[in-house]
mmCIF file of C-alpha atoms in Angstrom:
data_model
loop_
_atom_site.group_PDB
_atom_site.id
_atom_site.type_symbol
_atom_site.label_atom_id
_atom_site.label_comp_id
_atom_site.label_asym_id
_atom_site.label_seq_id
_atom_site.Cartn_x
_atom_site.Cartn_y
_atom_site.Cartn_z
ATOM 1 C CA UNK A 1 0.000 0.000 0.000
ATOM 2 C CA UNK A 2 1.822 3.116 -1.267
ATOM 3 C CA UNK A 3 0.487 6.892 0.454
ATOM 4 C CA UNK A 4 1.663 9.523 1.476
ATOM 5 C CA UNK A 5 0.488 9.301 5.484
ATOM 6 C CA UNK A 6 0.563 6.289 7.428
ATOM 7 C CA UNK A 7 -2.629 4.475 7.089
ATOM 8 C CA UNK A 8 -4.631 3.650 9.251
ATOM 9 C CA UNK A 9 -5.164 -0.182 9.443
ATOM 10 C CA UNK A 10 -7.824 -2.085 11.074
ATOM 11 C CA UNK A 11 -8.757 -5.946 11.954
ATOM 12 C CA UNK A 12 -12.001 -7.886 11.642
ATOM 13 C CA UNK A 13 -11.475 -10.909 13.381
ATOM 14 C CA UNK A 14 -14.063 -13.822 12.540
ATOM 15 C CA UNK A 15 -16.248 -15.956 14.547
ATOM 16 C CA UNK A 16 -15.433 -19.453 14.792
ATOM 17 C CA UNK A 17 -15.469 -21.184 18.225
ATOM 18 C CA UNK A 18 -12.099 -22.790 19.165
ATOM 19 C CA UNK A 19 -10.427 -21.605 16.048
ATOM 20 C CA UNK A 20 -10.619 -18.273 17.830
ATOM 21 C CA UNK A 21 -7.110 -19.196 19.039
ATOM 22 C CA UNK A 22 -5.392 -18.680 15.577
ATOM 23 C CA UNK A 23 -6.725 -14.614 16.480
ATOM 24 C CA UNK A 24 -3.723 -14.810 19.463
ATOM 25 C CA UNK A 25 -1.007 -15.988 16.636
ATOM 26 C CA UNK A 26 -2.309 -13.036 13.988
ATOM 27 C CA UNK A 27 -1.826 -10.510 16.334
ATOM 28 C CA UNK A 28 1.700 -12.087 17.596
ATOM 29 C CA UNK A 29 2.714 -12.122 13.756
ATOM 30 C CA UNK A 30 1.322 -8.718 13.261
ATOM 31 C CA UNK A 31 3.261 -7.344 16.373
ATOM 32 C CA UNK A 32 6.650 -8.545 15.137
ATOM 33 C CA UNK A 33 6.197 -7.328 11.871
ATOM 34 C CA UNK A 34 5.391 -3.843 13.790
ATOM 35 C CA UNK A 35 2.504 -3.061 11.993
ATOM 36 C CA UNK A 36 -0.178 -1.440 14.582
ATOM 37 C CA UNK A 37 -3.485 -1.755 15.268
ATOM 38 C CA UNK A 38 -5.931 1.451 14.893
ATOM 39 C CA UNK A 39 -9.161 -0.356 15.326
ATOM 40 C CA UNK A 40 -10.785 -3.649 16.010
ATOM 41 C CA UNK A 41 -14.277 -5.272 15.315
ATOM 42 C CA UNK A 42 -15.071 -9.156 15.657
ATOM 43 C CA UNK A 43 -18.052 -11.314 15.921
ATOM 44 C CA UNK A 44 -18.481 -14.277 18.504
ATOM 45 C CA UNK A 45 -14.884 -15.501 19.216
ATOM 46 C CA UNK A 46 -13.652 -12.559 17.367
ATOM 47 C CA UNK A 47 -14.742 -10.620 19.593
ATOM 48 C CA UNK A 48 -13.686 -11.807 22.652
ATOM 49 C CA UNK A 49 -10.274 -12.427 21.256
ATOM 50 C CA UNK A 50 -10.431 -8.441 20.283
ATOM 51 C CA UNK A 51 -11.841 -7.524 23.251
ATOM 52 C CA UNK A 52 -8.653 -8.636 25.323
ATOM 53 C CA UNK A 53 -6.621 -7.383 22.699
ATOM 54 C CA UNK A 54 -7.610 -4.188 22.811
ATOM 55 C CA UNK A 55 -7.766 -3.804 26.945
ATOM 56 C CA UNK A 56 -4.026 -4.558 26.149
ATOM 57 C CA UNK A 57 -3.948 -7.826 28.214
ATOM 58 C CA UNK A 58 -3.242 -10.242 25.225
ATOM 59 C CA UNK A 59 -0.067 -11.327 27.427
ATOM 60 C CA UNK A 60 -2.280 -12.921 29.756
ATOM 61 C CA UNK A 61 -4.527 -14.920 27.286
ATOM 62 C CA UNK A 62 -1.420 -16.094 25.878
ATOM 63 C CA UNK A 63 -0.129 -17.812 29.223
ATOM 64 C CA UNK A 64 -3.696 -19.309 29.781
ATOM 65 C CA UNK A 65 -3.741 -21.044 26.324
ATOM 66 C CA UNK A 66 -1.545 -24.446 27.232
ATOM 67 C CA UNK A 67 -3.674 -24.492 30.512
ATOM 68 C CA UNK A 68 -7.237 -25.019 28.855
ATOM 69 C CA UNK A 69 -8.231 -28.908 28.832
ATOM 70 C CA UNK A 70 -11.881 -29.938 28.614
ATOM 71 C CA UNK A 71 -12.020 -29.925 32.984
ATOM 72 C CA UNK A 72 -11.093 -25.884 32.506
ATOM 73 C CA UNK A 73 -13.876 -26.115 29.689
ATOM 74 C CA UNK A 74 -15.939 -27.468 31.686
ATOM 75 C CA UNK A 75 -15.940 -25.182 34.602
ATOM 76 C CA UNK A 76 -17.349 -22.234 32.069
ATOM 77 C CA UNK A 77 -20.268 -23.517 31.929
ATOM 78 C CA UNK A 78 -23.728 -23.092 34.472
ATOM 79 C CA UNK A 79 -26.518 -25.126 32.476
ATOM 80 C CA UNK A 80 -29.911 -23.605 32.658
ATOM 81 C CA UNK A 81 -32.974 -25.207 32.437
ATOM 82 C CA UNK A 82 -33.423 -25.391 28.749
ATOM 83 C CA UNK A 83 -36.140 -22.523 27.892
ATOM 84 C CA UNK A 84 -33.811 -19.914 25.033
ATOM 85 C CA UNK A 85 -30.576 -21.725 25.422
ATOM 86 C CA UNK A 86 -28.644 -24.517 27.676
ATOM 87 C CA UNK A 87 -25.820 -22.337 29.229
ATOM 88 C CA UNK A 88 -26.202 -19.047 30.846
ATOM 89 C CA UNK A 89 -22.762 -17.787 29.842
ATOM 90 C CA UNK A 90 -22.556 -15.883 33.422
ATOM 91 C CA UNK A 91 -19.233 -18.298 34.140
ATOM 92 C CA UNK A 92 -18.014 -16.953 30.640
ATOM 93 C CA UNK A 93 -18.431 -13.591 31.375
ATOM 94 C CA UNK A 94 -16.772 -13.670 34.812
ATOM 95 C CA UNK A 95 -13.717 -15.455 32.793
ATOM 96 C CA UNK A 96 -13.658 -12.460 30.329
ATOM 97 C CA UNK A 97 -13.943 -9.661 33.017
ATOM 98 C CA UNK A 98 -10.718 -11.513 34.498
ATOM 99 C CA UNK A 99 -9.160 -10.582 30.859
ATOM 100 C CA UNK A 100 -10.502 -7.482 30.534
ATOM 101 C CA UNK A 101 -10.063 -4.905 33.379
ATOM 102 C CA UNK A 102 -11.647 -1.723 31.771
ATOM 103 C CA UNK A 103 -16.039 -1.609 32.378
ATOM 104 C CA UNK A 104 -16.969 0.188 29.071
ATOM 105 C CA UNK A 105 -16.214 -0.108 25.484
ATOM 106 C CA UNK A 106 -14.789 3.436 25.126
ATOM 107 C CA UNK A 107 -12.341 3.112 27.677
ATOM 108 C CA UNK A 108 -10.720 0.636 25.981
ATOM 109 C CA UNK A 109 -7.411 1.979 24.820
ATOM 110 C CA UNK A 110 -8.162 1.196 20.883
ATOM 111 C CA UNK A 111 -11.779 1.479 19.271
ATOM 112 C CA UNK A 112 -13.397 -1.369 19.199
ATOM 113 C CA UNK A 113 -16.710 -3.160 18.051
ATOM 114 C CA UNK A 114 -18.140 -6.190 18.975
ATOM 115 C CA UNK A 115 -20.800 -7.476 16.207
ATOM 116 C CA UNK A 116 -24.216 -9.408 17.435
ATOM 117 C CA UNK A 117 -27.274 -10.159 15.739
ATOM 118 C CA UNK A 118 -30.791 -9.069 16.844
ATOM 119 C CA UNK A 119 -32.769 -12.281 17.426
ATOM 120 C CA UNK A 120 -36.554 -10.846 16.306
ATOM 121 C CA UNK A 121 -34.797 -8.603 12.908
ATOM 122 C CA UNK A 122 -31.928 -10.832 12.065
ATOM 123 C CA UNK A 123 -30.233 -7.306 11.865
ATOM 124 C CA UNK A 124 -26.520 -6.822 12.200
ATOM 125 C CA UNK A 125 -25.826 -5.252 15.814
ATOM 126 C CA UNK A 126 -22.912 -3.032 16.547
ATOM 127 C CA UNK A 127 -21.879 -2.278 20.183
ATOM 128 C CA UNK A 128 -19.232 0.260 20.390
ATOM 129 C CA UNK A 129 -20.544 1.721 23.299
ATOM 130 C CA UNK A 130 -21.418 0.340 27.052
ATOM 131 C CA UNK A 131 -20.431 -2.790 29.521
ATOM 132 C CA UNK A 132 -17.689 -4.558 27.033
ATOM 133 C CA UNK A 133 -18.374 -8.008 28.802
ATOM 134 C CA UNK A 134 -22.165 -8.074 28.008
ATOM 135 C CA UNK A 135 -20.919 -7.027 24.388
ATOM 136 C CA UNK A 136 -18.931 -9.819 24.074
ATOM 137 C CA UNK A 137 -21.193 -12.112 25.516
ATOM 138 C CA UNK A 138 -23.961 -11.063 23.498
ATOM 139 C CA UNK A 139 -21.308 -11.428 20.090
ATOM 140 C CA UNK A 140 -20.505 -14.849 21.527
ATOM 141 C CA UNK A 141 -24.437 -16.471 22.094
ATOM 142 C CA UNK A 142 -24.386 -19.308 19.547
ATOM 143 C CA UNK A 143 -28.338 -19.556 19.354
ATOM 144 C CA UNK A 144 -29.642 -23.083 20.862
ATOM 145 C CA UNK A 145 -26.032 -23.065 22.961
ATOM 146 C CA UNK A 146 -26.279 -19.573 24.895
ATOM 147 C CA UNK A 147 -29.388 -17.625 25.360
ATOM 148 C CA UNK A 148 -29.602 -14.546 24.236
ATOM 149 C CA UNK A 149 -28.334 -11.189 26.175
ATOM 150 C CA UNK A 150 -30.845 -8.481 26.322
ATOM 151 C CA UNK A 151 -29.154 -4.893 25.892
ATOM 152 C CA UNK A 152 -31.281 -2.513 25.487
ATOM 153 C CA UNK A 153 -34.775 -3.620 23.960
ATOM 154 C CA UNK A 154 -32.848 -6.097 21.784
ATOM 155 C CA UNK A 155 -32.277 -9.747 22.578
ATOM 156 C CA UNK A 156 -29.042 -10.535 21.084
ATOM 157 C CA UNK A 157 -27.369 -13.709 19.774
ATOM 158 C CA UNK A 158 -23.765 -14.760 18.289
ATOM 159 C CA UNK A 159 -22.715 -11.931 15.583
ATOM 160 C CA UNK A 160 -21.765 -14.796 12.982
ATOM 161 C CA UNK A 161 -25.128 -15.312 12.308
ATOM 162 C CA UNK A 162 -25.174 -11.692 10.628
ATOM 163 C CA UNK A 163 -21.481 -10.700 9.891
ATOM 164 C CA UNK A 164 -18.694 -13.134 10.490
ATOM 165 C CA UNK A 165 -16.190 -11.509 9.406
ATOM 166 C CA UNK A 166 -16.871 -7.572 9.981
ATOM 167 C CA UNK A 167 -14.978 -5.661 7.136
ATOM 168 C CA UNK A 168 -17.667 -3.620 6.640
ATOM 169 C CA UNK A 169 -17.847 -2.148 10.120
ATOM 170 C CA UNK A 170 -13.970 -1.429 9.805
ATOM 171 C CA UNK A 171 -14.958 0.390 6.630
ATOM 172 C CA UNK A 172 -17.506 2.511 8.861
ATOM 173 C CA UNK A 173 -15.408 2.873 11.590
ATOM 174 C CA UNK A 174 -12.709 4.869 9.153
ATOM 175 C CA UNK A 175 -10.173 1.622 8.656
ATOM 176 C CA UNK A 176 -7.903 2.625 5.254
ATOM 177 C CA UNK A 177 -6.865 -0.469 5.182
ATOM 178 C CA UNK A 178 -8.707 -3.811 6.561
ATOM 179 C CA UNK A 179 -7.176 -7.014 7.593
ATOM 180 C CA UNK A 180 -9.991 -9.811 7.936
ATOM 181 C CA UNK A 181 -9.268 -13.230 9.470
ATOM 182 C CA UNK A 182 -11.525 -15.904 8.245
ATOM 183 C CA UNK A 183 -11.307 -18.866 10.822
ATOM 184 C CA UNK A 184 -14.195 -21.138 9.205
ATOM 185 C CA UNK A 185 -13.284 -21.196 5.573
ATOM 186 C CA UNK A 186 -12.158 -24.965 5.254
ATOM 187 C CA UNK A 187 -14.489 -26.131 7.962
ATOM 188 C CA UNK A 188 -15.983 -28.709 5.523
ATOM 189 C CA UNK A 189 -13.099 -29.858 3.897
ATOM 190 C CA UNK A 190 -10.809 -30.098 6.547
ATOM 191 C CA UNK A 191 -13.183 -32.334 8.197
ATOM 192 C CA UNK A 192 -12.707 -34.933 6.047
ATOM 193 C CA UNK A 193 -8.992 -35.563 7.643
ATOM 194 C CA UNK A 194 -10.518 -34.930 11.303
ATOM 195 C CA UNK A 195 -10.032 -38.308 12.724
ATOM 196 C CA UNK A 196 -6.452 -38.721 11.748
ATOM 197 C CA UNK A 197 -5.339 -35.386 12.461
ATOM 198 C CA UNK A 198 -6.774 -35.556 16.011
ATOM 199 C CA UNK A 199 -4.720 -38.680 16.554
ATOM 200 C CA UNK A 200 -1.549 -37.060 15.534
ATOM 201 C CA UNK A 201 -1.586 -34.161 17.772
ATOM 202 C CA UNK A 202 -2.775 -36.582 20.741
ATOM 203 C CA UNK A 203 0.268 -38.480 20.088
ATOM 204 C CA UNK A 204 2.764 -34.912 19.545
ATOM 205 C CA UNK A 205 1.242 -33.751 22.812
ATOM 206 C CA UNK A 206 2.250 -36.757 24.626
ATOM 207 C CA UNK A 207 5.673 -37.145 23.497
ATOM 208 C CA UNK A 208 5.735 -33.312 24.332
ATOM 209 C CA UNK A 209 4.890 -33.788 27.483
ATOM 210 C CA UNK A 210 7.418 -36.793 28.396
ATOM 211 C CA UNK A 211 10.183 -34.899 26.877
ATOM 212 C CA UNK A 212 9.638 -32.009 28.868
ATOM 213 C CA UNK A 213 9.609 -34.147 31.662
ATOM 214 C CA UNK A 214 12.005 -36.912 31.537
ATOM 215 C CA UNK A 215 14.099 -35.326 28.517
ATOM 216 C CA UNK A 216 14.481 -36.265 24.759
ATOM 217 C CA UNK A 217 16.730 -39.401 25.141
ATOM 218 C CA UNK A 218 14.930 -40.874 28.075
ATOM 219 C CA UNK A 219 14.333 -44.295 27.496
ATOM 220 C CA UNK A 220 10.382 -43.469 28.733
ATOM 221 C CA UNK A 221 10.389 -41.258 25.686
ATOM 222 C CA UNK A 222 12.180 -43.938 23.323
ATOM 223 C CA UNK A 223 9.208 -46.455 24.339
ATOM 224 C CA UNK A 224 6.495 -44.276 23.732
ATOM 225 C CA UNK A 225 8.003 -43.368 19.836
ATOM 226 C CA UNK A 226 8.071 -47.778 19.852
ATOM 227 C CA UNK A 227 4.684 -48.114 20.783
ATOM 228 C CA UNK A 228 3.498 -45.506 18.463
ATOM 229 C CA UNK A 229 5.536 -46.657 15.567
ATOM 230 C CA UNK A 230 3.836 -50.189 16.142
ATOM 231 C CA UNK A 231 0.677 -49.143 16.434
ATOM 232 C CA UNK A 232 -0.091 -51.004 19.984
ATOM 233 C CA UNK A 233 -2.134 -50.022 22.387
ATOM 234 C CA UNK A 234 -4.940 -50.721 20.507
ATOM 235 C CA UNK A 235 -7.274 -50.759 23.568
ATOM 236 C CA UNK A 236 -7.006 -46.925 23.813
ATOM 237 C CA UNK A 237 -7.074 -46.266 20.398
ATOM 238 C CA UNK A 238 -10.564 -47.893 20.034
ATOM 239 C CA UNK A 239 -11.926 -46.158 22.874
ATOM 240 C CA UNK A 240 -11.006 -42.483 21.220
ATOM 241 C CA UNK A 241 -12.323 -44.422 17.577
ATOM 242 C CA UNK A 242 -15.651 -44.652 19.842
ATOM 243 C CA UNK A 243 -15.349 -41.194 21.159
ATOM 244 C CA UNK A 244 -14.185 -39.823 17.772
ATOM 245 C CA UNK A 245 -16.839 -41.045 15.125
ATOM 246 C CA UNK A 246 -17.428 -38.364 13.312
ATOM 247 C CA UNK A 247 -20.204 -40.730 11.167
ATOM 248 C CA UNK A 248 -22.153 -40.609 14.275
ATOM 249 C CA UNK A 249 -21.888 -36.708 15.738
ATOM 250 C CA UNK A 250 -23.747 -36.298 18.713
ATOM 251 C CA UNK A 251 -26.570 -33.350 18.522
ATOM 252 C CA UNK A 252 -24.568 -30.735 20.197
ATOM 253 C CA UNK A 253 -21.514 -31.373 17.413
ATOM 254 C CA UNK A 254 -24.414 -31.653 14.604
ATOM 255 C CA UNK A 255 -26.017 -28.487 15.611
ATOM 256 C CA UNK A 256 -22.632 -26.170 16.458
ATOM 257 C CA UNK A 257 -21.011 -27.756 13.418
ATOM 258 C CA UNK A 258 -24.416 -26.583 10.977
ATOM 259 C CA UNK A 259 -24.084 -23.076 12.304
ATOM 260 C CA UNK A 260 -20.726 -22.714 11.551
ATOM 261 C CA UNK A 261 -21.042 -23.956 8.009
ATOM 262 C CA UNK A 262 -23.620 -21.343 7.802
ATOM 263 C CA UNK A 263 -21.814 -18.565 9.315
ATOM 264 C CA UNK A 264 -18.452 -20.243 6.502
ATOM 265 C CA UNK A 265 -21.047 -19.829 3.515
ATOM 266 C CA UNK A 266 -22.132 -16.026 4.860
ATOM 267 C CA UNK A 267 -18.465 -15.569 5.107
ATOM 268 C CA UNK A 268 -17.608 -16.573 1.608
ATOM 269 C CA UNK A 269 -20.635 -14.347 0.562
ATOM 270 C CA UNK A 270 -19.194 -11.140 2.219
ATOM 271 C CA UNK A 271 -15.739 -11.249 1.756
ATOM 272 C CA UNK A 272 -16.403 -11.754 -2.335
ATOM 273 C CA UNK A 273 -18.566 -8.594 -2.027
ATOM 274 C CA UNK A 274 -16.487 -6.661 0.606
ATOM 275 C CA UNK A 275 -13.270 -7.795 0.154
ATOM 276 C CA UNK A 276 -10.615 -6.640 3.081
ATOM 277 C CA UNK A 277 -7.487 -5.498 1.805
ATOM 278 C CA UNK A 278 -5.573 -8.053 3.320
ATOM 279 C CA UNK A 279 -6.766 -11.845 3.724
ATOM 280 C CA UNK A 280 -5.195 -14.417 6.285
ATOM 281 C CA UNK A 281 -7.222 -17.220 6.232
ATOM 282 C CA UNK A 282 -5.443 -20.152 8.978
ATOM 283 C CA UNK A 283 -5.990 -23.897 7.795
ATOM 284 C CA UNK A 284 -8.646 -25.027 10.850
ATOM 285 C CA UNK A 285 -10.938 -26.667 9.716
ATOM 286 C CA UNK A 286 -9.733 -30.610 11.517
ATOM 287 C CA UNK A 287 -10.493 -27.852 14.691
ATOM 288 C CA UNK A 288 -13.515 -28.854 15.827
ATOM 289 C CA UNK A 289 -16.007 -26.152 17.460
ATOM 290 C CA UNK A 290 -15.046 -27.728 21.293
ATOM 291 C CA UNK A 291 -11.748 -28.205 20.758
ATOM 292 C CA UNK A 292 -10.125 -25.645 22.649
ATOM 293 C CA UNK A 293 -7.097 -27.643 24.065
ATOM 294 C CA UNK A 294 -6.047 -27.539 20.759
ATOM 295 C CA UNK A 295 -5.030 -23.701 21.710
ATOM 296 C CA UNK A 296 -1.260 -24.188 20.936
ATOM 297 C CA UNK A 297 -2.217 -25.792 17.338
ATOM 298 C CA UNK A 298 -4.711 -23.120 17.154
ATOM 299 C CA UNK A 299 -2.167 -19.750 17.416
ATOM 300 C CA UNK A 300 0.641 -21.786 15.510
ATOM 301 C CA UNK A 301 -1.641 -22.104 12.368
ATOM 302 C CA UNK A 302 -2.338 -18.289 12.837
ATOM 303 C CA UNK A 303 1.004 -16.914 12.578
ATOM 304 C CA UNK A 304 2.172 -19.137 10.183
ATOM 305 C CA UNK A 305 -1.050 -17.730 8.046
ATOM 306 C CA UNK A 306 -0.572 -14.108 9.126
ATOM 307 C CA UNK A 307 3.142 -14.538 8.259
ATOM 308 C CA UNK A 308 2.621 -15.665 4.691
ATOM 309 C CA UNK A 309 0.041 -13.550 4.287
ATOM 310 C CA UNK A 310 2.137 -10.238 5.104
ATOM 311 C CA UNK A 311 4.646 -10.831 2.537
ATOM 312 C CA UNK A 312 2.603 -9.765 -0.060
ATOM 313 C CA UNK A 313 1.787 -6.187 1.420
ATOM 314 C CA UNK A 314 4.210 -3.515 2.255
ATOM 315 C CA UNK A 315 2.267 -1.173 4.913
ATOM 316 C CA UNK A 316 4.582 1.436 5.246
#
């Protein structure tokens, strides 16, 4: 991008569940690359990902990541009985207040939008302006997950299901130049490898783990690579086969997985007809929308995208 003043660049960050964790390795890649960040807008996981960002406590976020396992998972979440939605999201927003010290949107030190979508209009909602953890949580409401957040008169619901990937407000909010993250554009595809790719990172994390632990030519380690190589254990492996069919999804992963492939085809839609200037689409799609151990996978795959991505811009 060649002008005469420095432009000023914004980020739409896109909804997507526990892809959200590629957001954490854009803005790492985007930070050593010293390209700064005038504005942000995001929708669901975008937005809480932005939301830290811009309270400037990404640091913290960052240490969290390799803590999350589905017993952490589990602890955000205080069932209802099941009238709009299944989970109150009151845990959830108690987790993102601990993230996010300032009260308000406009106190945050950069400008920043989270997107939600009006349950009775189906409109687009922006919030720019009041209690930044009700904002997120309303951006973050997958309908049939979360009930809705009522802010105002409105009763609002994840902001994928209106504008997944928020160029447009960028545009509006005076962005010359827009970086969009798509997190959901090969979540069909990359199913289709789901299975095996899960078993590979089970088996990377272990080995991880046990290096870290006993060190890289402990004979604990050199065992596990001899299992592995001879494919034993084959008790385990058929109880994750059980746990792992993806021919059989339960109804929670048939009805996140269906809104996300809707909220992937509204992506597709926008982006062709409001293209950002700059595209960094992460390959996610073996994520699936639970799968938020997978947080160091997750960032990797986003600075590697951002990364390749930059080359192909000069923004100074």
């Amino acid at each position: 991008m060649k002008t005469g003043k420095t432009p000023k660049i914004g980020i739409a960050l896109g909804s997507g569940s526990a892809r959200g964790w590629a957001h954490l390795g854009v803005f790492q890649a985007l930070e050593e690359a010293g390209i700064p960040i005038a504005c942000v807008a995001g929708s669901s996981i975008g937005a809480l990902a932005g939301a830290v960002y811009t309270s400037g406590n990404l640091d913290r976020l960052f240490e969290l990541a390799p803590t999350i396992d589905w017993r952490v998972l589990a602890s955000f979440f205080d069932p209802v009985f099941p009238k709009s939605g299944l989970v109150d999201g009151k845990k959830v927003a108690a987790f993102i207040r601990s993230h996010v010290p300032q009260t308000n949107i406009e106190e945050l030190p950069i400008p920043f939008c989270a997107v939600a979508t009006d349950l009775a209009t189906g409109e687009e909602v922006r919030l720019m302006q009041g209690d930044v953890i009700e904002a997120v949580r309303a951006s973050i409401s997958l309908p049939g997950i979360f009930t809705p957040v009522k802010i105002g008169d409105r009763h609002l619901l994840d902001g994928g299901m209106a504008n997944p990937v928020p160029v447009s407000v960028l545009r509006d909010m005076g962005a010359d130049f827009v970086i969009a993250v798509d997190i959901n554009h090969d979540i069909v595809g990359g199913r289709k490898h789901t299975r095996t790719a899960r078993k590979t990172r089970r088996s990377q994390r272990q080995r991880t783990r046990l290096t870290k632990i006993f060190g890289e030519t402990s004979k604990l380690v050199e065992a596990f690579d001899e299992r592995m190589s001879r494919g034993e254990n084959r008790l385990w492996n058929r109880i994750r086969a059980s746990r792992d069919d993806d021919a059989t999804p339960n109804i929670f992963n048939v009805l996140t997985t269906s809104i996300l492939i809707l909220e992937s085809r509204i992506t597709a839609s926008q982006l062709k007809s409001d293209p950002p200037d700059l595209l960094i689409q992460p390959e996610l799609g073996h994520i699936r929308f639970s799968d938020f151990s997978c947080a160091e996978e997750g960032i990797e795959a986003g600075y590697e995208a951002a990364k390749k991505a930059l080359q192909s811009v000069s923004l100074s």
